[in-house]
Short mmCIF file of C-alpha atoms in Angstrom, two decimals:
data_model
loop_
_atom_site.label_atom_id
_atom_site.label_comp_id
_atom_site.label_asym_id
_atom_site.label_seq_id
_atom_site.Cartn_x
_atom_site.Cartn_y
_atom_site.Cartn_z
CA MET C 1 53.04 93.62 91.75
CA GLY C 2 56.57 92.62 90.59
CA ASN C 3 59.25 95.27 89.41
CA LYS C 4 60.63 93.62 86.17
CA VAL C 5 59.92 94.88 82.66
CA LEU C 6 60.51 92.54 79.86
CA ALA C 7 60.81 94.35 76.50
CA LEU C 8 60.32 92.54 73.22
CA SER C 9 62.24 94.32 70.41
CA GLY C 10 63.71 94.30 67.14
CA GLY C 11 66.60 96.83 66.36
CA VAL C 12 66.77 100.25 65.86
CA GLY C 13 63.35 101.48 66.56
CA GLY C 14 63.02 99.14 69.84
CA ALA C 15 66.25 99.93 70.89
CA LYS C 16 65.30 103.45 71.04
CA LEU C 17 62.55 102.89 73.52
CA VAL C 18 64.89 100.08 75.39
CA LEU C 19 67.41 102.98 75.86
CA GLY C 20 64.36 105.47 77.45
CA LEU C 21 63.09 102.31 79.57
CA SER C 22 66.86 101.85 80.53
CA ARG C 23 66.71 105.42 81.96
CA VAL C 24 64.09 105.32 84.16
CA LEU C 25 64.34 101.63 85.25
CA GLU C 26 67.34 99.98 87.44
CA PRO C 27 69.33 97.87 85.41
CA ARG C 28 68.24 94.86 87.05
CA GLU C 29 64.69 95.63 86.41
CA LEU C 30 64.67 95.58 82.74
CA VAL C 31 65.31 92.44 80.35
CA ILE C 32 65.10 92.67 76.72
CA CYS C 33 64.14 90.02 74.54
CA ALA C 34 65.56 90.64 70.92
CA ASN C 35 64.38 88.95 67.73
CA THR C 36 66.95 86.76 66.36
CA ALA C 37 65.28 85.97 62.77
CA ASP C 38 67.34 88.59 61.11
CA ASP C 39 70.50 86.95 62.19
CA PHE C 40 72.39 85.48 59.36
CA THR C 41 76.05 84.21 58.50
CA HIS C 42 78.01 86.48 56.11
CA LEU C 43 81.50 85.53 54.98
CA GLY C 44 81.29 82.68 57.63
CA LEU C 45 80.64 85.18 60.29
CA ARG C 46 77.29 85.10 62.27
CA VAL C 47 76.03 88.53 62.32
CA CYS C 48 72.98 89.18 64.83
CA PRO C 49 71.86 92.76 63.97
CA ASP C 50 69.03 93.47 66.37
CA LEU C 51 71.04 91.92 69.53
CA ASP C 52 74.05 93.93 68.50
CA THR C 53 71.68 97.26 68.12
CA ILE C 54 70.34 97.00 71.43
CA MET C 55 73.74 96.31 73.02
CA TYR C 56 75.30 99.05 71.51
CA THR C 57 72.59 101.25 72.10
CA LEU C 58 72.71 100.43 76.08
CA ALA C 59 76.57 100.70 76.03
CA GLY C 60 76.05 104.15 74.28
CA ILE C 61 78.09 103.16 71.51
CA ASN C 62 75.69 103.51 68.80
CA ASN C 63 75.88 105.58 65.64
CA GLN C 64 72.99 107.49 66.04
CA LYS C 65 73.18 109.33 62.95
CA GLN C 66 73.75 106.44 60.83
CA GLY C 67 70.89 104.30 62.99
CA TRP C 68 73.09 101.18 62.91
CA GLY C 69 76.80 100.38 64.14
CA LEU C 70 79.09 101.71 66.21
CA GLU C 71 79.95 105.59 66.42
CA GLY C 72 83.20 106.59 64.66
CA GLU C 73 83.45 103.32 63.01
CA SER C 74 86.53 102.94 60.37
CA TRP C 75 85.91 100.93 57.05
CA HIS C 76 89.21 99.85 56.28
CA PHE C 77 88.10 96.07 56.51
CA MET C 78 85.79 96.90 54.10
CA ARG C 79 88.13 98.71 51.34
CA SER C 80 90.21 95.81 51.59
CA LEU C 81 87.71 93.21 51.37
CA GLN C 82 86.70 95.29 48.14
CA ARG C 83 89.99 95.24 46.36
CA LEU C 84 90.07 91.27 47.01
CA GLY C 85 86.66 91.18 45.09
CA GLY C 86 84.56 89.90 48.62
CA PRO C 87 81.04 90.71 48.73
CA ASP C 88 80.63 94.74 49.71
CA TRP C 89 76.88 95.09 49.97
CA PHE C 90 76.77 94.31 53.71
CA LYS C 91 79.04 96.70 55.48
CA LEU C 92 80.93 95.38 58.44
CA GLY C 93 82.73 97.84 60.15
CA ASP C 94 86.50 97.57 61.67
CA ARG C 95 84.97 98.04 65.48
CA ASP C 96 82.11 96.06 64.72
CA LEU C 97 83.99 92.90 63.27
CA ALA C 98 85.02 92.22 66.97
CA THR C 99 81.79 91.58 67.92
CA HIS C 100 81.02 89.10 65.01
CA ILE C 101 84.39 87.38 65.17
CA LEU C 102 84.64 86.76 68.70
CA ARG C 103 80.78 85.65 68.55
CA THR C 104 81.22 83.33 65.69
CA ASN C 105 84.37 81.65 67.30
CA ASN C 106 82.44 81.22 70.64
CA LEU C 107 79.32 79.55 69.27
CA ALA C 108 82.08 77.25 67.16
CA GLN C 109 83.21 76.42 70.37
CA GLY C 110 79.80 75.38 71.80
CA LEU C 111 78.51 78.27 73.59
CA SER C 112 75.01 79.16 73.40
CA LEU C 113 73.81 82.81 71.71
CA SER C 114 72.71 83.46 75.17
CA GLU C 115 76.05 82.83 76.96
CA VAL C 116 77.78 84.55 73.91
CA THR C 117 75.36 87.62 74.53
CA ARG C 118 75.90 87.57 78.41
CA ASN C 119 79.61 87.99 77.88
CA LEU C 120 79.42 90.48 75.21
CA CYS C 121 76.94 92.60 77.78
CA ARG C 122 79.48 92.20 80.42
CA SER C 123 82.30 93.49 78.56
CA LEU C 124 80.49 96.50 77.52
CA ASP C 125 79.30 97.13 81.05
CA ILE C 126 75.65 96.36 80.36
CA GLY C 127 73.56 95.85 83.70
CA GLN C 128 70.60 95.42 81.95
CA CYS C 129 69.68 91.35 81.11
CA VAL C 130 69.68 90.97 76.97
CA LEU C 131 68.24 87.62 75.92
CA PRO C 132 67.80 86.28 72.40
CA MET C 133 64.57 84.98 71.56
CA SER C 134 66.15 81.93 71.19
CA ASP C 135 69.58 79.96 71.00
CA ASP C 136 68.10 77.91 68.22
CA PRO C 137 68.61 79.58 64.47
CA VAL C 138 65.57 81.29 62.97
CA GLY C 139 65.70 82.97 59.87
CA THR C 140 62.95 85.22 58.25
CA LEU C 141 62.11 84.38 54.36
CA LEU C 142 59.97 86.90 52.29
CA ASP C 143 58.23 85.83 49.41
CA THR C 144 58.73 88.91 46.92
CA GLU C 145 57.86 89.92 43.27
CA GLU C 146 61.68 88.78 43.01
CA GLY C 147 61.45 85.66 44.56
CA THR C 148 61.88 84.32 48.00
CA LEU C 149 64.58 86.32 49.97
CA SER C 150 66.40 85.96 53.07
CA PHE C 151 65.92 89.06 55.60
CA GLN C 152 69.16 90.77 54.86
CA ASP C 153 69.27 90.30 51.24
CA TYR C 154 65.73 92.01 51.20
CA PHE C 155 66.35 94.34 53.96
CA VAL C 156 70.28 95.51 53.01
CA ARG C 157 70.95 94.22 49.64
CA ARG C 158 67.79 95.22 48.06
CA ARG C 159 66.81 98.23 50.43
CA CYS C 160 63.29 96.62 50.87
CA ARG C 161 62.43 97.66 47.37
CA PRO C 162 60.71 94.46 46.37
CA ALA C 163 57.12 94.09 46.92
CA VAL C 164 56.33 91.83 49.51
CA GLN C 165 53.71 88.98 49.15
CA GLY C 166 54.38 87.01 52.48
CA TYR C 167 56.93 85.93 54.90
CA ARG C 168 57.55 82.96 57.07
CA PHE C 169 60.52 82.14 59.85
CA ALA C 170 62.67 78.92 58.84
CA GLY C 171 62.84 77.06 61.93
CA VAL C 172 60.88 78.80 64.19
CA GLU C 173 58.68 75.47 64.83
CA SER C 174 61.37 73.62 66.31
CA ALA C 175 63.23 76.58 68.09
CA VAL C 176 63.17 76.64 71.74
CA PRO C 177 62.37 79.65 73.18
CA GLN C 178 65.04 81.35 75.69
CA PRO C 179 64.51 79.69 78.88
CA GLN C 180 65.11 82.89 81.05
CA LEU C 181 62.65 84.75 78.96
CA MET C 182 59.72 81.72 79.48
CA ALA C 183 61.00 81.53 83.27
CA LEU C 184 60.21 85.55 83.19
CA LEU C 185 56.85 85.10 81.68
CA ARG C 186 55.74 82.70 84.56
CA ALA C 187 57.69 84.82 87.08
CA THR C 188 55.62 86.99 89.89
CA ASP C 189 58.39 89.65 89.75
CA LEU C 190 57.35 90.46 86.31
CA ALA C 191 55.52 94.36 86.10
CA GLY C 192 54.98 94.34 82.72
CA VAL C 193 55.85 93.29 79.01
CA VAL C 194 56.58 95.93 76.23
CA ILE C 195 56.57 95.39 72.78
CA CYS C 196 58.70 97.87 71.02
CA PRO C 197 57.59 100.01 68.44
CA SER C 198 59.55 97.50 66.01
CA ASN C 199 58.29 95.93 62.74
CA PRO C 200 55.06 93.75 63.75
CA PHE C 201 55.73 91.56 61.04
CA LEU C 202 59.39 91.04 60.94
CA SER C 203 60.82 91.96 64.25
CA VAL C 204 58.06 91.22 66.82
CA GLU C 205 56.31 88.21 64.86
CA PRO C 206 59.25 85.82 64.93
CA ILE C 207 59.37 86.42 68.58
CA LEU C 208 55.69 85.41 68.70
CA ALA C 209 55.77 82.69 66.72
CA LEU C 210 58.32 80.55 68.78
CA PRO C 211 56.20 77.50 70.38
CA GLY C 212 54.22 78.43 73.38
CA MET C 213 55.26 82.30 73.36
CA GLU C 214 51.54 83.78 72.42
CA LEU C 215 50.10 81.34 75.17
CA ALA C 216 52.79 82.41 77.57
CA LEU C 217 52.20 86.27 77.11
CA GLN C 218 48.47 85.74 77.12
CA HIS C 219 48.84 83.89 80.57
CA CYS C 220 51.30 86.29 82.26
CA SER C 221 49.92 87.97 84.92
CA ALA C 222 51.66 91.49 83.94
CA PRO C 223 49.92 93.79 81.55
CA VAL C 224 51.28 93.44 77.96
CA ILE C 225 51.67 96.69 76.42
CA ALA C 226 52.32 97.53 72.72
CA VAL C 227 53.94 100.98 71.29
CA SER C 228 52.81 101.28 67.83
CA PRO C 229 55.76 101.49 65.29
CA ILE C 230 53.09 103.48 62.81
CA VAL C 231 52.31 107.31 63.15
CA GLY C 232 50.51 109.06 61.31
CA GLY C 233 50.20 106.34 58.61
CA LYS C 234 53.89 106.43 58.26
CA ALA C 235 56.56 103.80 60.24
CA LEU C 236 58.98 105.29 62.42
CA LYS C 237 61.74 103.34 61.04
CA GLY C 238 62.18 101.00 58.29
CA PRO C 239 59.52 99.21 55.85
CA ALA C 240 56.65 98.31 58.12
CA ALA C 241 54.24 100.85 56.45
CA LYS C 242 55.15 99.78 52.84
CA MET C 243 54.66 96.10 53.63
CA MET C 244 51.48 96.56 55.17
CA ARG C 245 50.25 98.08 52.25
CA GLU C 246 52.01 95.25 49.94
CA LEU C 247 50.09 92.79 52.42
CA ARG C 248 46.78 94.86 51.43
CA GLN C 249 46.59 96.31 54.96
CA PRO C 250 45.99 100.14 55.97
CA SER C 251 49.34 101.08 57.25
CA SER C 252 47.80 102.48 60.60
CA ALA C 253 48.27 102.35 64.21
CA LEU C 254 44.60 100.85 64.37
CA GLN C 255 45.91 97.85 61.99
CA VAL C 256 48.65 97.45 64.46
CA ALA C 257 46.03 97.31 67.33
CA ARG C 258 44.25 94.79 65.38
CA PHE C 259 47.79 92.52 64.73
CA TYR C 260 48.32 92.72 68.56
CA ARG C 261 44.66 91.95 69.61
CA GLY C 262 44.10 89.02 72.11
CA LEU C 263 47.99 89.73 73.26
CA ALA C 264 48.07 93.14 74.14
CA ASP C 265 46.38 94.54 77.17
CA GLY C 266 46.70 98.26 76.03
CA MET C 267 48.64 100.31 73.32
CA VAL C 268 50.54 103.46 72.98
CA ILE C 269 49.68 105.27 69.87
CA ASP C 270 50.71 109.18 68.91
CA PRO C 271 47.95 111.85 69.51
CA ALA C 272 48.26 111.97 65.67
CA ASP C 273 46.31 108.48 65.40
CA ALA C 274 43.89 109.41 68.38
CA SER C 275 41.17 109.51 66.08
CA GLU C 276 41.29 105.85 64.97
CA MET R 1 117.37 75.18 29.81
CA GLY R 2 114.29 76.47 31.00
CA ASN R 3 113.24 79.69 32.14
CA LYS R 4 111.46 79.29 35.11
CA VAL R 5 112.77 79.86 38.63
CA LEU R 6 111.18 78.20 41.58
CA ALA R 7 111.74 79.28 45.05
CA LEU R 8 111.01 77.61 47.97
CA SER R 9 110.11 80.22 50.87
CA GLY R 10 109.18 80.96 54.47
CA GLY R 11 108.09 84.30 55.39
CA VAL R 12 109.87 87.82 55.96
CA GLY R 13 113.44 86.44 55.34
CA GLY R 14 112.22 84.57 52.09
CA ALA R 15 110.16 87.23 50.95
CA LYS R 16 112.79 89.71 50.60
CA LEU R 17 114.81 87.42 48.11
CA VAL R 18 111.14 86.36 46.41
CA LEU R 19 110.81 90.57 45.63
CA GLY R 20 114.41 90.67 44.43
CA LEU R 21 113.62 87.82 42.11
CA SER R 22 111.00 89.51 40.91
CA ARG R 23 112.76 92.34 39.79
CA VAL R 24 115.10 90.38 37.67
CA LEU R 25 112.64 87.93 36.20
CA GLU R 26 109.32 88.59 34.28
CA PRO R 27 106.37 87.40 36.13
CA ARG R 28 105.63 84.31 34.43
CA GLU R 29 109.16 83.16 35.14
CA LEU R 30 109.05 83.22 38.95
CA VAL R 31 106.85 80.54 40.71
CA ILE R 32 107.07 80.93 44.43
CA CYS R 33 106.34 77.89 46.86
CA ALA R 34 105.52 78.90 50.45
CA ASN R 35 106.00 77.09 53.76
CA THR R 36 102.30 76.61 54.95
CA ALA R 37 103.38 74.86 58.22
CA ASP R 38 102.92 78.07 60.05
CA ASP R 39 99.37 78.39 58.95
CA PHE R 40 96.94 78.37 61.86
CA THR R 41 93.29 78.98 62.88
CA HIS R 42 92.77 81.91 65.48
CA LEU R 43 89.49 83.21 66.37
CA GLY R 44 88.01 80.84 63.62
CA LEU R 45 90.12 82.41 60.89
CA ARG R 46 92.62 80.71 58.85
CA VAL R 47 95.88 82.54 59.03
CA CYS R 48 98.77 81.91 56.25
CA PRO R 49 101.39 84.11 57.49
CA ASP R 50 104.16 83.26 54.91
CA LEU R 51 101.63 83.07 51.90
CA ASP R 52 100.26 86.40 53.32
CA THR R 53 104.00 88.14 53.63
CA ILE R 54 105.02 86.96 50.48
CA MET R 55 101.65 88.15 48.61
CA TYR R 56 101.94 91.45 50.41
CA THR R 57 105.58 91.80 49.49
CA LEU R 58 105.05 91.08 45.64
CA ALA R 59 101.93 93.49 45.90
CA GLY R 60 104.17 96.54 47.63
CA ILE R 61 101.93 96.93 50.32
CA ASN R 62 103.76 95.01 53.07
CA ASN R 63 104.94 96.94 56.04
CA GLN R 64 108.73 97.03 55.49
CA LYS R 65 109.42 98.73 58.79
CA GLN R 66 107.40 96.21 61.13
CA GLY R 67 108.48 93.28 58.92
CA TRP R 68 104.75 91.72 58.47
CA GLY R 69 101.25 92.72 57.91
CA LEU R 70 100.44 95.69 55.94
CA GLU R 71 101.82 99.12 55.15
CA GLY R 72 99.57 101.89 56.87
CA GLU R 73 97.50 99.16 58.85
CA SER R 74 95.27 100.42 61.41
CA TRP R 75 94.00 98.36 64.64
CA HIS R 76 90.60 99.49 65.40
CA PHE R 77 89.60 95.68 65.63
CA MET R 78 92.02 94.71 67.99
CA ARG R 79 91.24 97.46 70.16
CA SER R 80 87.61 96.62 70.04
CA LEU R 81 88.66 92.85 70.54
CA GLN R 82 90.45 93.77 73.71
CA ARG R 83 87.36 95.46 74.90
CA LEU R 84 85.33 92.62 74.65
CA GLY R 85 87.75 90.32 76.33
CA GLY R 86 89.06 88.52 73.19
CA PRO R 87 92.67 86.85 72.88
CA ASP R 88 94.87 89.88 71.62
CA TRP R 89 98.47 88.24 71.46
CA PHE R 90 98.01 87.65 67.97
CA LYS R 91 97.63 90.98 66.13
CA LEU R 92 95.16 91.25 63.32
CA GLY R 93 95.00 94.37 61.31
CA ASP R 94 91.71 95.94 59.93
CA ARG R 95 92.96 95.44 56.52
CA ASP R 96 94.84 91.98 56.74
CA LEU R 97 91.39 90.85 58.23
CA ALA R 98 89.87 91.14 54.99
CA THR R 99 92.59 88.67 53.63
CA HIS R 100 91.67 86.01 56.73
CA ILE R 101 87.89 86.44 56.69
CA LEU R 102 87.45 86.12 52.51
CA ARG R 103 90.21 82.93 52.47
CA THR R 104 88.55 81.17 55.44
CA ASN R 105 85.09 81.69 53.98
CA ASN R 106 86.09 80.23 50.64
CA LEU R 107 87.68 77.41 52.13
CA ALA R 108 84.64 76.69 53.72
CA GLN R 109 82.78 76.80 50.51
CA GLY R 110 84.84 74.21 49.38
CA LEU R 111 88.00 75.81 47.73
CA SER R 112 91.44 74.81 47.60
CA LEU R 113 94.13 76.84 49.50
CA SER R 114 95.82 76.94 46.05
CA GLU R 115 92.34 78.30 44.42
CA VAL R 116 92.21 80.90 47.25
CA THR R 117 95.70 81.87 46.97
CA ARG R 118 95.38 82.32 42.97
CA ASN R 119 92.00 84.50 43.58
CA LEU R 120 93.66 86.88 46.39
CA CYS R 121 96.95 87.12 43.95
CA ARG R 122 94.93 87.94 40.89
CA SER R 123 93.11 90.80 43.16
CA LEU R 124 96.42 92.20 44.39
CA ASP R 125 97.77 92.11 40.78
CA ILE R 126 100.47 89.75 41.55
CA GLY R 127 101.63 88.36 38.28
CA GLN R 128 103.83 85.60 39.48
CA CYS R 129 102.38 82.00 40.39
CA VAL R 130 102.15 81.60 44.32
CA LEU R 131 101.70 78.17 45.76
CA PRO R 132 101.33 76.63 49.15
CA MET R 133 103.50 73.68 49.49
CA SER R 134 100.08 71.72 50.05
CA ASP R 135 96.38 71.84 50.01
CA ASP R 136 96.23 69.95 52.83
CA PRO R 137 96.88 71.45 56.49
CA VAL R 138 100.40 70.67 58.29
CA GLY R 139 101.07 72.17 61.35
CA THR R 140 104.61 72.90 62.93
CA LEU R 141 104.97 71.57 66.70
CA LEU R 142 107.87 72.24 68.95
CA ASP R 143 109.03 70.63 71.76
CA THR R 144 110.35 72.94 74.22
CA GLU R 145 111.57 73.48 78.01
CA GLU R 146 107.68 74.96 78.43
CA GLY R 147 106.36 71.71 76.88
CA THR R 148 104.82 71.06 73.24
CA LEU R 149 103.94 74.40 71.71
CA SER R 150 102.23 75.36 67.96
CA PHE R 151 104.19 77.19 65.70
CA GLN R 152 102.50 80.53 66.31
CA ASP R 153 102.27 80.14 70.16
CA TYR R 154 106.27 79.93 70.11
CA PHE R 155 107.12 82.26 67.55
CA VAL R 156 104.54 85.35 68.38
CA ARG R 157 102.79 84.62 71.97
CA ARG R 158 105.96 83.44 73.46
CA ARG R 159 108.39 85.51 71.12
CA CYS R 160 110.67 82.24 70.83
CA ARG R 161 112.14 82.38 74.10
CA PRO R 162 111.58 78.86 75.15
CA ALA R 163 114.58 76.52 74.23
CA VAL R 164 113.89 74.16 71.56
CA GLN R 165 114.49 70.84 72.37
CA GLY R 166 112.88 69.25 69.00
CA TYR R 167 110.02 69.64 66.42
CA ARG R 168 107.76 68.11 63.95
CA PHE R 169 105.39 68.61 61.22
CA ALA R 170 102.04 67.00 62.31
CA GLY R 171 100.15 65.94 59.24
CA VAL R 172 103.05 66.01 56.79
CA GLU R 173 103.22 62.39 56.11
CA SER R 174 99.85 62.37 54.65
CA ALA R 175 100.00 66.05 53.27
CA VAL R 176 100.18 65.87 49.09
CA PRO R 177 102.31 68.37 47.61
CA GLN R 178 100.98 70.83 45.59
CA PRO R 179 100.65 69.15 42.08
CA GLN R 180 101.57 72.60 40.11
CA LEU R 181 105.10 72.24 42.13
CA MET R 182 105.58 68.56 41.53
CA ALA R 183 105.10 69.21 37.94
CA LEU R 184 107.21 72.23 37.69
CA LEU R 185 110.08 70.10 39.08
CA ARG R 186 109.53 67.61 36.62
CA ALA R 187 109.07 70.14 33.83
CA THR R 188 111.82 70.93 31.34
CA ASP R 189 111.26 74.63 31.71
CA LEU R 190 112.91 74.81 35.05
CA ALA R 191 115.76 77.08 35.05
CA GLY R 192 116.52 76.63 38.56
CA VAL R 193 115.61 76.07 42.30
CA VAL R 194 116.33 78.37 44.84
CA ILE R 195 116.02 77.89 48.59
CA CYS R 196 115.47 81.14 50.00
CA PRO R 197 117.16 82.39 53.49
CA SER R 198 114.32 81.11 55.47
CA ASN R 199 114.60 79.33 58.56
CA PRO R 200 116.12 75.94 57.42
CA PHE R 201 114.36 73.77 60.03
CA LEU R 202 110.84 75.70 60.53
CA SER R 203 110.25 77.35 57.01
CA VAL R 204 112.16 74.90 54.58
CA GLU R 205 112.25 71.52 56.51
CA PRO R 206 108.10 71.52 55.96
CA ILE R 207 108.39 71.80 52.33
CA LEU R 208 111.27 69.12 51.97
CA ALA R 209 109.12 66.85 54.36
CA LEU R 210 106.33 66.64 52.01
CA PRO R 211 105.96 63.04 50.69
CA GLY R 212 107.98 62.80 47.59
CA MET R 213 109.41 66.36 47.67
CA GLU R 214 113.28 65.35 48.51
CA LEU R 215 113.40 63.21 45.74
CA ALA R 216 111.71 65.38 43.37
CA LEU R 217 114.25 67.90 44.24
CA GLN R 218 117.24 65.29 43.77
CA HIS R 219 115.96 64.19 40.57
CA CYS R 220 114.96 67.52 38.90
CA SER R 221 117.30 68.58 36.24
CA ALA R 222 117.55 72.19 37.06
CA PRO R 223 120.34 73.21 39.94
CA VAL R 224 119.35 73.74 43.10
CA ILE R 225 120.92 76.87 44.83
CA ALA R 226 120.39 77.90 48.75
CA VAL R 227 120.89 80.78 50.07
CA SER R 228 122.17 80.89 54.03
CA PRO R 229 119.81 82.68 56.43
CA ILE R 230 123.05 82.49 58.43
CA VAL R 231 125.50 85.15 58.17
CA GLY R 232 128.39 85.61 60.37
CA GLY R 233 127.00 83.31 62.96
CA LYS R 234 123.50 85.32 63.12
CA ALA R 235 120.18 84.69 61.36
CA LEU R 236 119.08 87.53 58.96
CA LYS R 237 116.03 87.25 60.84
CA GLY R 238 113.97 84.84 63.24
CA PRO R 239 114.98 82.26 65.84
CA ALA R 240 117.12 80.35 63.31
CA ALA R 241 120.53 81.08 64.83
CA LYS R 242 119.30 80.73 68.56
CA MET R 243 117.49 77.16 67.47
CA MET R 244 120.53 75.77 66.16
CA ARG R 245 122.55 76.61 69.29
CA GLU R 246 119.40 74.88 71.34
CA LEU R 247 119.78 71.94 69.14
CA ARG R 248 123.66 72.01 69.58
CA GLN R 249 124.14 72.82 66.14
CA PRO R 250 126.96 75.80 65.41
CA SER R 251 125.08 78.51 64.29
CA SER R 252 126.87 79.00 60.91
CA ALA R 253 126.46 79.08 57.39
CA LEU R 254 128.65 75.68 57.12
CA GLN R 255 125.98 74.03 59.26
CA VAL R 256 123.42 75.65 56.92
CA ALA R 257 125.42 73.64 53.93
CA ARG R 258 125.39 70.51 55.85
CA PHE R 259 121.63 70.62 56.37
CA TYR R 260 121.23 71.12 52.52
CA ARG R 261 123.95 68.55 51.69
CA GLY R 262 122.74 66.00 49.26
CA LEU R 263 119.65 68.44 48.25
CA ALA R 264 121.52 71.88 46.88
CA ASP R 265 124.05 71.68 44.19
CA GLY R 266 125.16 75.30 45.38
CA MET R 267 124.96 77.40 48.09
CA VAL R 268 125.19 81.35 48.39
CA ILE R 269 126.74 82.74 51.35
CA ASP R 270 128.09 85.90 52.85
CA PRO R 271 131.94 86.95 52.19
CA ALA R 272 131.96 87.15 55.74
CA ASP R 273 131.34 83.43 56.03
CA ALA R 274 134.02 82.96 53.32
CA SER R 275 136.51 81.33 55.34
CA GLU R 276 134.20 78.49 56.54
#
C-alpha cells in the first residue's frame, strides 16, 4: 500500500478538498493534477485559473470570500486599463498579475507549464506537488444557444447564462498527459486517487479525455474515489447542476455516480443524497 | 508661415519643455516626436519610456517628484513579482502596467506603435499629436567599461555608473522614420522644430540617425531651434554631462551647440553659459 494521494481537481470546489487533504497528509504525500482546459490567453497573458486557485489556496493567500484570486487584492491596474479602453470583463488583480506575467514570460522563454508551475509553487512555499494535466494547451469550447463560446467567455463574461447544448476540449486528442502524473498512476506508492467535487463535465472530463488517461485510471492499483459536487440537486459551486439540466440529465449525485461509472471504485455523497 | 511646432524629445527633460509648449500652443499646433531607442521588452512587455513620459506629462498624470511613472502609483505587482522570484530591477507600477500590457497586446495583434500611441493618447484626452520616431524597433547599445549594455541595463539597472566608450542604435539603418513626421517636415504649415533639452547622444541622436532625417531637417523651411540640456556644465537631468566627459568632450552648452551644428538654426542656452 502506497502513501501518495492523487487529487484530480478543477478550481474553487476542488481546491477546498485539496486544502482539506493537505491538512491530513504530509506535503510529499499529496499530488494535485489541475484541469488546464479553462486556461486562456487574455491581453497576451496566459491565465491558468484552476492551477492558480489551487496554488493560492495551498499557499493560504486565496481570497476565500470572493472564491477566486488573492486575499487583500487591489485593482489599480484594472481601473487604469478601463481608462485606456481595454477589456474589463476579466478581472486581473495587481498581485495576481505577477503570476500571469511571470508565467507568460517563462513559457515564451521555452519553459513548460509544469516547470513554470513548479517554480511558482517553490516561491509560494507550497510543499505539495501541483501538476497541470498536460503541458500542451487544451481549450474547452461550449456549444450554447448563443453559439460556440470559449470557457472564460461562457463562465466569466456571460456568467454561465447561455444554455449549454454540448461541449468539447479543443486539442485534447493530441495533448500529452503530464508525464509525472502518468508515472504516478503506474507507481506502487499510490494510495488512492480522489476525484474532487469539481464540475464533472468542465473540470474533470478534460483530464479524463487526455489520451490514455481513462485506461491509466482503470488500471491503477489504488482505489479511485469520486466526491460528488452535487448535493441535494444543487452544485456546491458553479454551473454543474444548471448544465446537467440543460444537457437533459437529472442534476443529482446519482447522475454524477453514473458519469464516473467504470472509473470510480467508490463515491462520497452527502447524507442528504443517501436515498438515491 | 505655418502654425505647427514639431518637438523632438526624449523622456523627462524633453517632456518638461513639451508641457511648456503645450501651454502656449493650441493642441493641434504641437506635434511631438519621441525617441524610441530606449524602448525594450521586459517580462514580455513592450515598454516605451520616452513615449510614456511624454503622454503621462501631457495628460497631467505623471509623477513629478519621482520624475517618471504615474502620480499616486502603487507597487503591489512588484512586491508579488519579488515574492515569485521575478526580476525587480525595473519598476513597473500597478497603473503603469495597463499601458504596457495593452500596448504589447495591440502590437501583437498587428497594430503599429503609432496606432497604439494614438489610441493611448485618445484615451488619456491628449489633444497633441504624439508620434514615435519610427514604428520599427531601434535599440540603443552602449559600449562601456563593463561591456556592451542595452540602454535600460545601463540607465536603470546600473544607474549610468559604467563609463561610456561609445554607443550605437541597433536597427536604425533599416528603420523607417514615422511617415507623419516626415510629411510634417516637408509641409508648409510647419512654424518651427524644437530640439528639446534631452540627452543629445541617447535621446536626440537616435531620431537624427533615422534614414533621411538629418536631410529632412536641413531642408525643412522652418527654423530648427535646439534647447541646451547642459547648463553651467551640468545636465538638467540624466547622464548627458557625465557621458560627454567620458567621451572626452567638454560638458558645456558650447559642445552641445557643436553637436547640433549644421542642423540647428538657433540655440537656447542659459544666461549662465552666455560667456561661451
